[in-house]
Coordinates of C-alpha atoms in Angstrom, one line a residue:
M1 CA 34.2 -47.6 -36.6
N2 CA 35.8 -44.3 -37.4
D3 CA 33.5 -43.8 -40.4
E4 CA 30.5 -44.4 -38.1
W5 CA 31.6 -41.7 -35.7
I6 CA 32.3 -39.3 -38.5
V7 CA 28.8 -39.9 -39.8
T8 CA 27.4 -39.5 -36.3
F9 CA 29.3 -36.2 -35.9
E10 CA 28.0 -34.9 -39.3
I11 CA 24.4 -35.8 -38.3
A12 CA 24.8 -34.2 -34.9
A13 CA 26.1 -31.0 -36.5
T14 CA 23.3 -30.9 -38.9
L15 CA 20.7 -31.5 -36.2
F16 CA 22.3 -28.8 -34.0
A17 CA 22.2 -26.3 -36.8
G18 CA 18.5 -27.2 -37.5
L19 CA 17.7 -26.8 -33.8
G20 CA 19.4 -23.4 -33.8
L21 CA 17.5 -22.1 -36.8
F22 CA 14.3 -23.6 -35.3
F23 CA 14.6 -21.8 -31.9
V24 CA 15.7 -18.5 -33.5
G25 CA 12.5 -18.8 -35.6
I26 CA 10.4 -19.5 -32.5
R27 CA 11.9 -16.4 -30.8
L28 CA 11.3 -14.1 -33.8
I29 CA 7.7 -15.3 -34.2
S30 CA 7.0 -15.0 -30.5
E31 CA 8.4 -11.4 -30.3
H32 CA 7.2 -9.9 -33.5
L33 CA 3.9 -11.7 -34.2
R34 CA 2.9 -10.8 -30.7
Q35 CA 3.8 -7.2 -31.3
L36 CA 1.5 -7.2 -34.3
A37 CA -1.4 -8.8 -32.4
D38 CA -0.9 -7.8 -28.8
R39 CA -3.4 -5.0 -28.6
R40 CA -6.0 -7.0 -30.6
L41 CA -5.3 -10.1 -28.5
R42 CA -5.9 -8.1 -25.3
T43 CA -9.1 -6.7 -26.7
L44 CA -10.4 -10.1 -27.8
V45 CA -9.6 -11.7 -24.5
G46 CA -11.1 -8.9 -22.6
R47 CA -14.5 -9.7 -24.2
A48 CA -14.4 -13.3 -23.0
T49 CA -17.0 -12.6 -20.3
A50 CA -20.0 -13.1 -22.5
S51 CA -20.3 -16.9 -22.7
D52 CA -18.4 -20.1 -22.8
R53 CA -18.7 -20.2 -26.6
S54 CA -17.1 -16.8 -26.9
A55 CA -14.4 -17.8 -24.5
A56 CA -13.7 -20.9 -26.6
A57 CA -13.4 -18.8 -29.8
L58 CA -11.2 -16.2 -28.2
G59 CA -8.9 -18.9 -26.7
L60 CA -8.5 -20.5 -30.1
V61 CA -7.7 -17.2 -31.7
G62 CA -5.3 -16.2 -28.9
G63 CA -3.4 -19.5 -29.0
A64 CA -3.2 -19.5 -32.8
I65 CA -2.0 -15.9 -33.0
S66 CA 0.6 -16.0 -30.2
Q67 CA 1.6 -19.7 -30.6
S68 CA 2.5 -19.5 -26.9
I69 CA 0.2 -20.6 -24.1
H70 CA 2.3 -18.6 -21.7
A71 CA 1.7 -15.5 -23.7
V72 CA -2.0 -16.0 -23.5
I73 CA -1.9 -16.9 -19.8
F74 CA 0.1 -13.8 -18.8
V75 CA -2.2 -11.5 -20.9
L76 CA -5.1 -13.1 -18.9
I77 CA -3.2 -12.6 -15.6
S78 CA -2.8 -8.9 -16.4
L79 CA -6.4 -8.5 -17.3
V80 CA -7.7 -10.4 -14.2
T81 CA -5.4 -8.6 -11.8
A82 CA -6.5 -5.3 -13.4
G83 CA -10.1 -6.2 -12.7
V84 CA -11.0 -6.3 -16.4
L85 CA -11.8 -10.0 -16.5
D86 CA -13.1 -12.4 -13.9
A87 CA -10.8 -15.3 -13.0
R88 CA -13.5 -18.0 -13.6
R89 CA -14.2 -16.6 -17.1
A90 CA -10.6 -16.6 -17.9
Q91 CA -10.1 -20.3 -17.2
P92 CA -12.1 -21.6 -20.3
V93 CA -10.0 -19.3 -22.4
I94 CA -6.9 -21.2 -21.3
N95 CA -8.5 -24.6 -22.3
F96 CA -8.9 -23.5 -25.9
A97 CA -5.8 -21.4 -26.1
N98 CA -3.9 -24.7 -25.6
L99 CA -5.8 -26.1 -28.5
G100 CA -5.1 -23.0 -30.6
T101 CA -1.4 -23.6 -30.3
S102 CA -2.0 -26.8 -32.4
L103 CA -2.1 -24.7 -35.6
L104 CA 1.6 -24.5 -36.0
V105 CA 2.0 -28.2 -35.2
L106 CA -0.4 -29.1 -37.9
I107 CA 1.2 -26.8 -40.5
A108 CA 4.6 -28.2 -39.6
A109 CA 3.4 -31.7 -40.6
L110 CA 3.0 -30.5 -44.2
D111 CA 5.9 -30.6 -46.8
L112 CA 6.5 -26.9 -47.4
S113 CA 10.1 -27.0 -48.4
L114 CA 9.7 -25.0 -51.7
M115 CA 7.6 -22.3 -50.0
V116 CA 10.1 -22.1 -47.1
F117 CA 13.0 -21.5 -49.5
I118 CA 11.0 -18.7 -51.3
L119 CA 10.0 -17.1 -48.0
V120 CA 13.5 -17.0 -46.7
G121 CA 14.8 -15.5 -50.0
V122 CA 12.0 -12.8 -50.0
T123 CA 12.6 -11.8 -46.4
G124 CA 16.4 -11.7 -47.1
L125 CA 15.8 -9.3 -49.9
L126 CA 13.5 -7.2 -47.7
F127 CA 16.3 -7.0 -45.1
Y128 CA 18.9 -6.1 -47.7
F129 CA 16.8 -3.2 -49.0
D130 CA 16.2 -2.0 -45.3
R131 CA 12.4 -2.6 -45.5
D132 CA 12.6 -4.0 -42.0
Q133 CA 13.4 -0.5 -40.7
S134 CA 9.9 0.7 -41.6
A135 CA 7.8 1.2 -38.5
R136 CA 4.8 -0.2 -40.3
L137 CA 6.4 -3.3 -41.7
R138 CA 9.2 -4.1 -39.2
H139 CA 7.3 -6.6 -37.1
L140 CA 5.7 -8.3 -40.1
I141 CA 8.9 -8.8 -42.0
R142 CA 10.7 -10.2 -38.9
A143 CA 7.8 -12.5 -38.0
L144 CA 7.9 -13.8 -41.6
L145 CA 11.7 -14.4 -41.3
G146 CA 11.0 -16.2 -38.1
I147 CA 8.5 -18.5 -39.8
G148 CA 11.0 -19.1 -42.6
L149 CA 13.9 -20.0 -40.2
L150 CA 11.6 -22.2 -38.1
F151 CA 10.7 -24.4 -41.1
L152 CA 14.2 -24.2 -42.5
G153 CA 15.4 -25.6 -39.2
L154 CA 12.9 -28.4 -39.5
I155 CA 14.1 -29.3 -43.0
F156 CA 17.7 -29.5 -41.6
I157 CA 16.4 -31.8 -38.7
K158 CA 14.4 -34.0 -41.1
E159 CA 17.2 -34.4 -43.6
G160 CA 20.0 -34.7 -41.0
A161 CA 18.2 -37.3 -39.0
K162 CA 17.5 -39.7 -41.8
P163 CA 20.9 -41.5 -41.6
L164 CA 20.4 -42.0 -37.8
A165 CA 18.0 -45.0 -38.4
D166 CA 20.8 -46.9 -40.1
L167 CA 23.4 -46.5 -37.3
P168 CA 23.9 -49.6 -35.1
W169 CA 23.9 -47.7 -31.8
M170 CA 20.6 -46.0 -32.6
T171 CA 19.0 -49.4 -33.4
E172 CA 20.2 -50.8 -30.1
L173 CA 18.9 -47.7 -28.2
M174 CA 15.4 -47.9 -29.8
S175 CA 15.2 -51.7 -29.0
L176 CA 15.0 -50.8 -25.3
S177 CA 11.3 -50.1 -25.7
A178 CA 10.0 -49.8 -22.1
Q179 CA 13.1 -47.9 -20.9
S180 CA 13.2 -45.7 -23.9
L181 CA 9.5 -44.8 -23.4
L182 CA 10.2 -43.5 -19.9
I183 CA 13.2 -41.6 -21.3
A184 CA 10.9 -40.2 -24.0
F185 CA 8.4 -38.9 -21.4
V186 CA 11.1 -37.3 -19.2
T187 CA 12.8 -35.8 -22.3
G188 CA 9.6 -34.1 -23.5
L189 CA 8.9 -32.8 -20.0
V190 CA 12.3 -31.4 -19.4
F191 CA 12.6 -29.7 -22.8
A192 CA 9.1 -28.2 -22.5
V193 CA 10.0 -26.7 -19.2
I194 CA 13.3 -25.3 -20.6
A195 CA 11.8 -24.1 -23.9
H196 CA 8.4 -23.0 -22.3
S197 CA 6.7 -24.6 -25.3
A198 CA 5.1 -28.1 -25.9
S199 CA 4.4 -27.3 -29.6
S200 CA 8.0 -26.7 -30.5
I201 CA 9.1 -30.0 -28.9
T202 CA 6.3 -31.8 -30.7
I203 CA 7.4 -30.3 -34.0
V204 CA 11.0 -31.5 -33.5
T205 CA 9.6 -35.0 -32.5
M206 CA 7.6 -35.1 -35.7
A207 CA 10.7 -34.3 -37.8
L208 CA 12.6 -37.1 -36.1
A209 CA 9.7 -39.6 -36.6
A210 CA 9.5 -38.7 -40.3
S211 CA 13.2 -39.5 -40.6
G212 CA 12.6 -43.0 -39.1
V213 CA 14.6 -42.3 -35.9
I214 CA 11.7 -42.8 -33.5
D215 CA 8.4 -44.7 -33.7
L216 CA 4.9 -43.6 -32.9
E217 CA 4.8 -44.9 -29.3
Y218 CA 8.1 -43.0 -28.5
G219 CA 6.6 -39.9 -30.1
L220 CA 3.4 -40.2 -28.1
M221 CA 5.4 -40.3 -24.8
V222 CA 7.4 -37.2 -25.8
V223 CA 4.1 -35.3 -26.6
Y224 CA 2.6 -36.3 -23.3
G225 CA 5.7 -35.3 -21.4
A226 CA 5.9 -32.0 -23.2
G227 CA 2.2 -31.3 -22.6
F228 CA 2.6 -31.9 -18.8
G229 CA 5.8 -29.9 -18.9
T230 CA 4.0 -26.7 -20.0
G231 CA 1.9 -27.0 -16.8
I232 CA 5.0 -27.1 -14.7
S233 CA 6.8 -24.3 -16.7
T234 CA 3.7 -22.1 -16.2
L235 CA 4.0 -22.6 -12.4
V236 CA 7.7 -21.7 -12.6
L237 CA 7.1 -18.6 -14.6
A238 CA 4.3 -17.4 -12.4
A239 CA 6.1 -18.2 -9.1
S240 CA 6.2 -14.5 -8.2
H241 CA 2.4 -14.1 -8.7
K242 CA -0.1 -14.3 -5.9
G243 CA -3.8 -14.2 -5.7
L244 CA -5.7 -14.3 -9.0
G245 CA -2.6 -14.6 -11.1
R246 CA -1.5 -17.7 -9.1
Q247 CA -5.0 -19.1 -9.7
L248 CA -4.6 -19.1 -13.5
A249 CA -1.1 -20.7 -13.3
L250 CA -2.4 -23.4 -11.0
Y251 CA -5.3 -23.9 -13.4
Q252 CA -3.0 -24.6 -16.3
F253 CA -1.0 -27.1 -14.2
I254 CA -4.2 -28.9 -13.1
L255 CA -5.6 -28.9 -16.7
K256 CA -2.5 -30.5 -18.1
A257 CA -2.3 -33.0 -15.2
M258 CA -6.0 -34.1 -15.9
G259 CA -5.3 -34.7 -19.6
L260 CA -2.2 -36.8 -18.6
A261 CA -4.2 -38.7 -16.0
L262 CA -6.6 -39.9 -18.8
L263 CA -4.1 -40.5 -21.7
L264 CA -1.2 -42.0 -19.8
P265 CA -3.1 -45.0 -18.3
L266 CA -4.6 -45.7 -21.7
F267 CA -1.2 -45.7 -23.2
W268 CA 0.2 -48.3 -20.7
I269 CA -2.9 -50.5 -21.1
E270 CA -2.4 -50.5 -24.8
F271 CA 1.3 -51.0 -24.6
Y272 CA 1.4 -53.8 -22.0
G273 CA -2.1 -55.2 -22.4
G274 CA -2.1 -55.3 -26.2
I275 CA -5.6 -53.6 -26.3
P276 CA -5.8 -51.3 -29.3
L277 CA -6.6 -47.8 -28.1
V278 CA -5.0 -44.4 -28.9
A279 CA -1.8 -45.5 -30.7
A280 CA -3.7 -48.0 -32.8
L281 CA -6.3 -45.4 -33.8
L282 CA -3.6 -43.0 -34.9
A283 CA -1.6 -45.7 -36.7
A284 CA -4.8 -46.6 -38.6
L285 CA -5.1 -43.1 -40.1
P286 CA -4.0 -43.1 -43.7
I287 CA -1.4 -40.3 -43.0
G288 CA 2.3 -40.2 -42.3
I289 CA 3.8 -40.6 -38.8
G290 CA 4.4 -36.8 -38.7
F291 CA 0.7 -36.1 -39.0
Q292 CA -0.1 -38.9 -36.5
I293 CA 2.1 -37.3 -33.8
A294 CA 0.6 -33.9 -34.7
F295 CA -2.9 -35.3 -34.1
S296 CA -1.7 -36.8 -30.8
Y297 CA -0.8 -33.2 -29.7
V298 CA -4.3 -32.1 -30.7
L299 CA -5.8 -35.1 -28.9
Y300 CA -3.9 -34.2 -25.7
Q301 CA -5.4 -30.7 -25.7
I302 CA -8.9 -32.1 -26.3
A303 CA -8.5 -34.6 -23.5
C304 CA -7.5 -31.9 -21.1
D305 CA -10.7 -30.0 -21.8
M306 CA -12.9 -33.1 -21.7
V307 CA -11.7 -34.2 -18.3
M308 CA -11.7 -30.7 -16.8
H309 CA -15.3 -29.8 -18.0
P310 CA -17.3 -31.8 -15.4
F311 CA -15.0 -30.7 -12.6
H312 CA -14.5 -27.0 -13.6
H313 CA -16.6 -25.5 -10.8
R314 CA -14.9 -27.7 -8.1
V315 CA -11.5 -26.8 -9.5
A316 CA -12.4 -23.1 -9.5
D317 CA -13.6 -23.3 -5.9
Y318 CA -10.4 -25.1 -4.9
L319 CA -8.3 -22.4 -6.6
E320 CA -10.2 -19.6 -4.8
R321 CA -9.3 -21.3 -1.5
K322 CA -5.8 -22.1 -2.5
A323 CA -4.9 -18.7 -3.9
P324 CA -7.4 -16.1 -2.7
P325 CA -7.3 -12.6 -4.1
T326 CA -4.6 -10.3 -2.6
A327 CA -5.5 -7.2 -0.8
E328 CA -4.4 -5.1 -3.8
E329 CA -6.6 -7.1 -6.1
T330 CA -9.6 -6.8 -3.8
L331 CA -9.0 -3.0 -3.4
G332 CA -8.4 -2.6 -7.2
K333 CA -11.7 -4.2 -8.3
P334 CA -14.6 -1.7 -8.9
K335 CA -17.5 -2.6 -6.6
Y336 CA -20.3 -0.6 -8.3
L337 CA -19.3 -0.3 -12.0
Y338 CA -20.2 -3.0 -14.5
A339 CA -20.3 -3.3 -18.3
G340 CA -23.3 -1.7 -20.0
A341 CA -24.2 0.4 -17.0
Q342 CA -23.1 3.6 -18.8
N343 CA -25.9 3.2 -21.2
D344 CA -28.3 4.8 -18.7
A345 CA -26.5 8.0 -17.9
G346 CA -28.5 8.9 -14.7
S347 CA -28.0 5.6 -13.0
A348 CA -24.4 5.3 -14.2
L349 CA -23.5 8.6 -12.6
M350 CA -24.9 7.4 -9.3
L351 CA -22.8 4.3 -9.6
A352 CA -19.7 6.3 -10.3
E353 CA -20.4 8.5 -7.3
Q354 CA -20.7 5.5 -5.1
E355 CA -17.3 4.2 -6.4
Q356 CA -15.8 7.6 -5.6
L357 CA -17.2 7.5 -2.1
R358 CA -15.6 4.1 -1.6
L359 CA -12.3 5.6 -2.7
L360 CA -12.7 8.5 -0.3
R361 CA -13.3 6.1 2.6
H362 CA -9.9 4.5 1.9
L363 CA -8.0 7.8 1.9
P364 CA -7.5 8.1 5.7
E365 CA -6.0 4.6 5.7
Y366 CA -3.0 5.9 3.7
L367 CA -1.8 7.6 6.9
D368 CA -2.4 4.6 9.3
G369 CA 1.2 3.4 8.8
V370 CA 2.6 6.6 10.3
R371 CA 0.0 7.3 12.9
D372 CA 1.0 6.4 16.5
E373 CA -2.6 5.6 17.4
I374 CA -2.7 2.7 14.8
P375 CA -0.3 -0.1 15.8
Q376 CA -1.3 -2.4 12.9
P377 CA -2.7 -0.8 9.7
R378 CA -5.6 -2.5 8.0
H379 CA -4.1 -2.3 4.6
D380 CA -0.5 -1.6 3.5
R381 CA 0.2 1.6 1.7
V382 CA 1.4 0.0 -1.6
S383 CA -1.9 -2.1 -1.9
L384 CA -4.0 1.0 -1.2
Q385 CA -2.1 3.0 -3.8
R386 CA -2.1 0.4 -6.6
G387 CA -5.6 -0.8 -5.9
G388 CA -7.0 2.8 -5.5
T389 CA -5.3 3.9 -8.7
Q390 CA -6.9 1.0 -10.7
V391 CA -10.4 1.9 -9.4
A392 CA -9.8 5.6 -10.1
D393 CA -8.7 4.8 -13.6
A394 CA -11.6 2.5 -14.2
T395 CA -14.0 5.2 -12.9
A396 CA -12.4 7.8 -15.2
Q397 CA -12.8 5.6 -18.2
F398 CA -16.4 4.9 -17.2
L399 CA -17.1 8.7 -16.9
D400 CA -15.5 9.3 -20.3
E401 CA -17.8 6.8 -21.9
I402 CA -20.8 8.6 -20.3
L403 CA -19.6 12.0 -21.4
S404 CA -19.2 10.7 -25.0
G405 CA -23.0 10.3 -25.2
A406 CA -25.7 12.8 -25.6
L407 CA -26.4 14.3 -22.2
S408 CA -28.9 16.9 -21.0
G409 CA -27.8 20.1 -19.2
A410 CA -28.2 18.9 -15.6
T411 CA -26.8 15.4 -16.3
L412 CA -23.9 16.9 -18.2
D413 CA -23.1 19.2 -15.2
H414 CA -23.2 16.3 -12.9
A415 CA -20.9 14.2 -15.1
I416 CA -18.4 17.0 -15.3
V417 CA -18.4 17.5 -11.5
L418 CA -17.8 13.8 -11.0
K419 CA -15.0 13.8 -13.6
S420 CA -13.3 16.7 -11.8
R421 CA -13.7 15.0 -8.4
N422 CA -12.2 11.8 -9.9
E423 CA -9.1 13.7 -11.0
L424 CA -8.8 15.2 -7.5
I425 CA -9.1 11.8 -5.9
G426 CA -6.3 10.5 -8.1
S427 CA -4.1 13.5 -7.1
L428 CA -5.0 12.9 -3.4
Q429 CA -4.0 9.3 -3.7
E430 CA -0.6 10.2 -5.2
T431 CA 0.0 13.0 -2.7
L432 CA -0.9 10.9 0.4
N433 CA 1.4 8.1 -0.9
D434 CA 4.3 10.5 -1.4
L435 CA 3.7 12.1 2.0
V436 CA 3.8 8.8 3.9
I437 CA 7.1 7.9 2.0
E438 CA 8.7 11.3 3.1
V439 CA 7.5 10.9 6.7
E440 CA 8.8 7.3 6.9
R441 CA 12.1 8.6 5.5
A442 CA 12.3 11.4 8.0
R443 CA 11.6 9.1 10.9
T444 CA 14.3 6.5 10.1
G445 CA 17.2 8.9 10.5
K446 CA 19.2 9.6 13.7
D447 CA 17.0 12.6 14.4
S448 CA 13.9 10.5 14.3
A449 CA 12.4 11.8 17.6
E450 CA 12.5 15.4 16.5
A451 CA 11.2 14.5 13.1
R452 CA 8.4 12.5 14.6
A453 CA 7.4 15.4 16.8
L454 CA 7.3 17.8 13.8
T455 CA 5.4 15.4 11.5
H456 CA 2.9 14.1 14.1
G457 CA 0.8 17.2 13.9
L458 CA 0.8 17.3 10.1
I459 CA -0.4 13.6 9.9
E460 CA -3.1 14.0 12.5
T461 CA -4.4 17.2 11.1
L462 CA -4.6 15.8 7.6
H463 CA -6.2 12.6 8.9
M464 CA -8.9 14.7 10.6
M465 CA -9.5 16.7 7.3
L466 CA -9.9 13.4 5.4
L467 CA -12.5 12.1 7.8
T468 CA -14.3 15.4 7.5
L469 CA -14.2 15.1 3.7
N470 CA -15.8 11.7 4.0
D471 CA -18.6 13.0 6.1
A472 CA -19.2 16.0 3.8
A473 CA -19.1 13.9 0.6
R474 CA -21.4 11.3 2.0
T475 CA -24.1 13.6 3.5
E476 CA -23.6 16.7 1.3
D477 CA -24.7 18.6 4.4
A478 CA -24.0 22.3 4.2
D479 CA -22.5 22.5 7.7
D480 CA -20.1 19.6 7.0
I481 CA -19.0 21.2 3.8
E482 CA -18.5 24.6 5.5
L483 CA -16.5 22.9 8.2
L484 CA -14.2 21.3 5.6
Q485 CA -13.7 24.6 3.9
S486 CA -12.8 26.2 7.2
L487 CA -10.3 23.5 8.0
T488 CA -8.7 23.7 4.6
H489 CA -8.4 27.5 4.7
D490 CA -5.0 29.0 3.7
R491 CA -2.3 27.4 6.0
S492 CA 0.7 29.0 4.4
E493 CA 1.7 30.9 7.6
L494 CA 1.7 27.7 9.6
M495 CA 3.9 26.0 7.0
D496 CA 6.2 28.9 6.8
S497 CA 6.7 28.8 10.6
I498 CA 7.6 25.1 10.5
R499 CA 10.1 25.7 7.7
R500 CA 11.7 28.6 9.6
R501 CA 12.0 26.4 12.6
L502 CA 13.8 23.8 10.5
L503 CA 16.2 26.3 9.0
T504 CA 17.1 28.1 12.3
G505 CA 16.7 25.4 14.9
G506 CA 19.5 23.1 13.8
E507 CA 17.9 20.0 15.3
L508 CA 17.5 18.3 11.9
V509 CA 20.3 18.0 9.3
G510 CA 20.9 16.4 6.0
S511 CA 18.4 13.9 4.5
T512 CA 16.1 14.0 7.6
R513 CA 15.6 17.8 7.2
D514 CA 15.0 17.4 3.5
A515 CA 12.4 14.7 4.1
V516 CA 10.5 16.9 6.6
F517 CA 10.7 19.8 4.1
G518 CA 9.2 17.5 1.5
A519 CA 6.5 16.4 4.0
T520 CA 5.4 20.0 4.7
S521 CA 5.1 20.7 0.9
L522 CA 3.1 17.6 0.4
F523 CA 0.9 18.4 3.4
E524 CA 0.2 21.8 1.9
R525 CA -0.6 20.3 -1.5
G526 CA -3.0 17.8 0.2
V527 CA -4.8 20.6 2.0
W528 CA -5.1 22.5 -1.3
L529 CA -6.6 19.5 -3.0
L530 CA -9.1 18.9 -0.2
R531 CA -10.2 22.6 -0.5
R532 CA -10.7 22.1 -4.3
Y533 CA -12.9 19.1 -3.5
S534 CA -14.9 21.0 -0.9
L535 CA -15.6 23.7 -3.5
L536 CA -16.9 21.0 -5.9
L537 CA -19.2 19.7 -3.2
A538 CA -20.5 23.2 -2.4
S539 CA -21.1 24.4 -6.0
P540 CA -21.6 21.8 -8.7
E541 CA -22.2 24.6 -11.2
G542 CA -18.6 25.6 -10.7
A543 CA -17.3 22.3 -12.0
R544 CA -16.7 23.7 -15.5
H545 CA -14.3 26.3 -14.0
E546 CA -12.7 23.9 -11.5
A547 CA -11.9 21.1 -13.9
P548 CA -9.2 22.8 -16.0
E549 CA -7.4 24.1 -12.9
T550 CA -7.5 20.7 -11.3
A551 CA -6.2 18.9 -14.4
A552 CA -3.4 21.3 -14.8
T553 CA -2.3 20.9 -11.2
S554 CA -2.5 17.1 -11.3
A555 CA -0.2 17.1 -14.3

């Protein structure tokens, strides 16, 4: 009896060491391989709008490179929320990214012991000679070390688990077939949620099966549980996301649930009914049990895609109702710009101008939160700022692509004017956002009544100027432009009088006075930016001279 427990402890220690090496390897691969491929991965995924075929290819590449479905999903979430990628086009990428993660599982089924020992030795020497400190090689060397440790951990698990099959208590445990299968499913699910990876749990299961500890049916249930667990873990990781990001997390959960809804009934029919189905097919393959479990992992990913395919549009419609885009995502998505439009410079500049007019229409709304006349703002300031910044950045990139082409004199002048206007819009967004923050800070102190009286005029005056800017930009009428220039004439005397009142009056003290001072400076900057914009409306030919000054001021 004592000898049996000693053997059990030795086995447990070996398995524990193997798991430690395995998860260290997973961590190193995840961190450093992703650093090597992150920019390329984002570029590839960003092109997944062309067709379902390209989405499939990109998903396979993304899953194989990152070996983490969560990594791919969160890249997709960032691209979708930034307006780079449509949510419906991102969903097929998830299908095939799940399949792409099968690469590591299939490789793990091979006996690579000799190559693993050499790889660990080579990377150890590279570390000893400080080659890992090289900026160019750092991530590659550490990713290779991660691969070596991962497979070294698997060797420990395989070798350490072999004696388990001869222990009496393990034989008794495995004889409880129906109960052990339920335990297997729950074990796979729980560990996949904890480790955020179904492939890693599957690889450990393959190692145990190759050692004779578990049979094929037990391994299948672990794989099915782990596959469904990744759907749950995606929901957990994306719990803070709303709108389009939430849609993709829900899609992964539904995708995994659909695959399980097909395979799990087939398993129980086969197990209890004695009808040969999936397990019989895998067992008939002339390969070891490790490969059989690896193929069951691949089969699960294929089953998910097969079941989802006929229901994709219905699922997408449901997700749009369940998790509609947030205000920030709606505001941050360009309305007029589209891929390829910049090839026709004349039409493209008209689209960019329409996008800028849309941004200008939202500028007065920045002030709604601190205007007494508006009890309930249409959009919150944060959504306006973040969404507007995304559109302004997209418009700037769009104009840069136009300017990189061969343009005629008039078209070139127009493009430079729009580029300068876009920089001013970005500066106005930032200034208005900062102004509202200062006004809100001034109005929350004990001197809020006096602060409200001082800032009320600033807010209403600037709001009226922004409305005038909208009219002037939309109509390009000379009278409207002249009115805007008159309103934005030098107001330094007015600002100086307000500041003198603050210094000598004594009504405001401390942080409240500082906030009002900040608000006056930001108001002055806002007026200056509006005047710069009015000059661009009045004299397009002056854009060449306005652009450098604007850029310098914005910086």
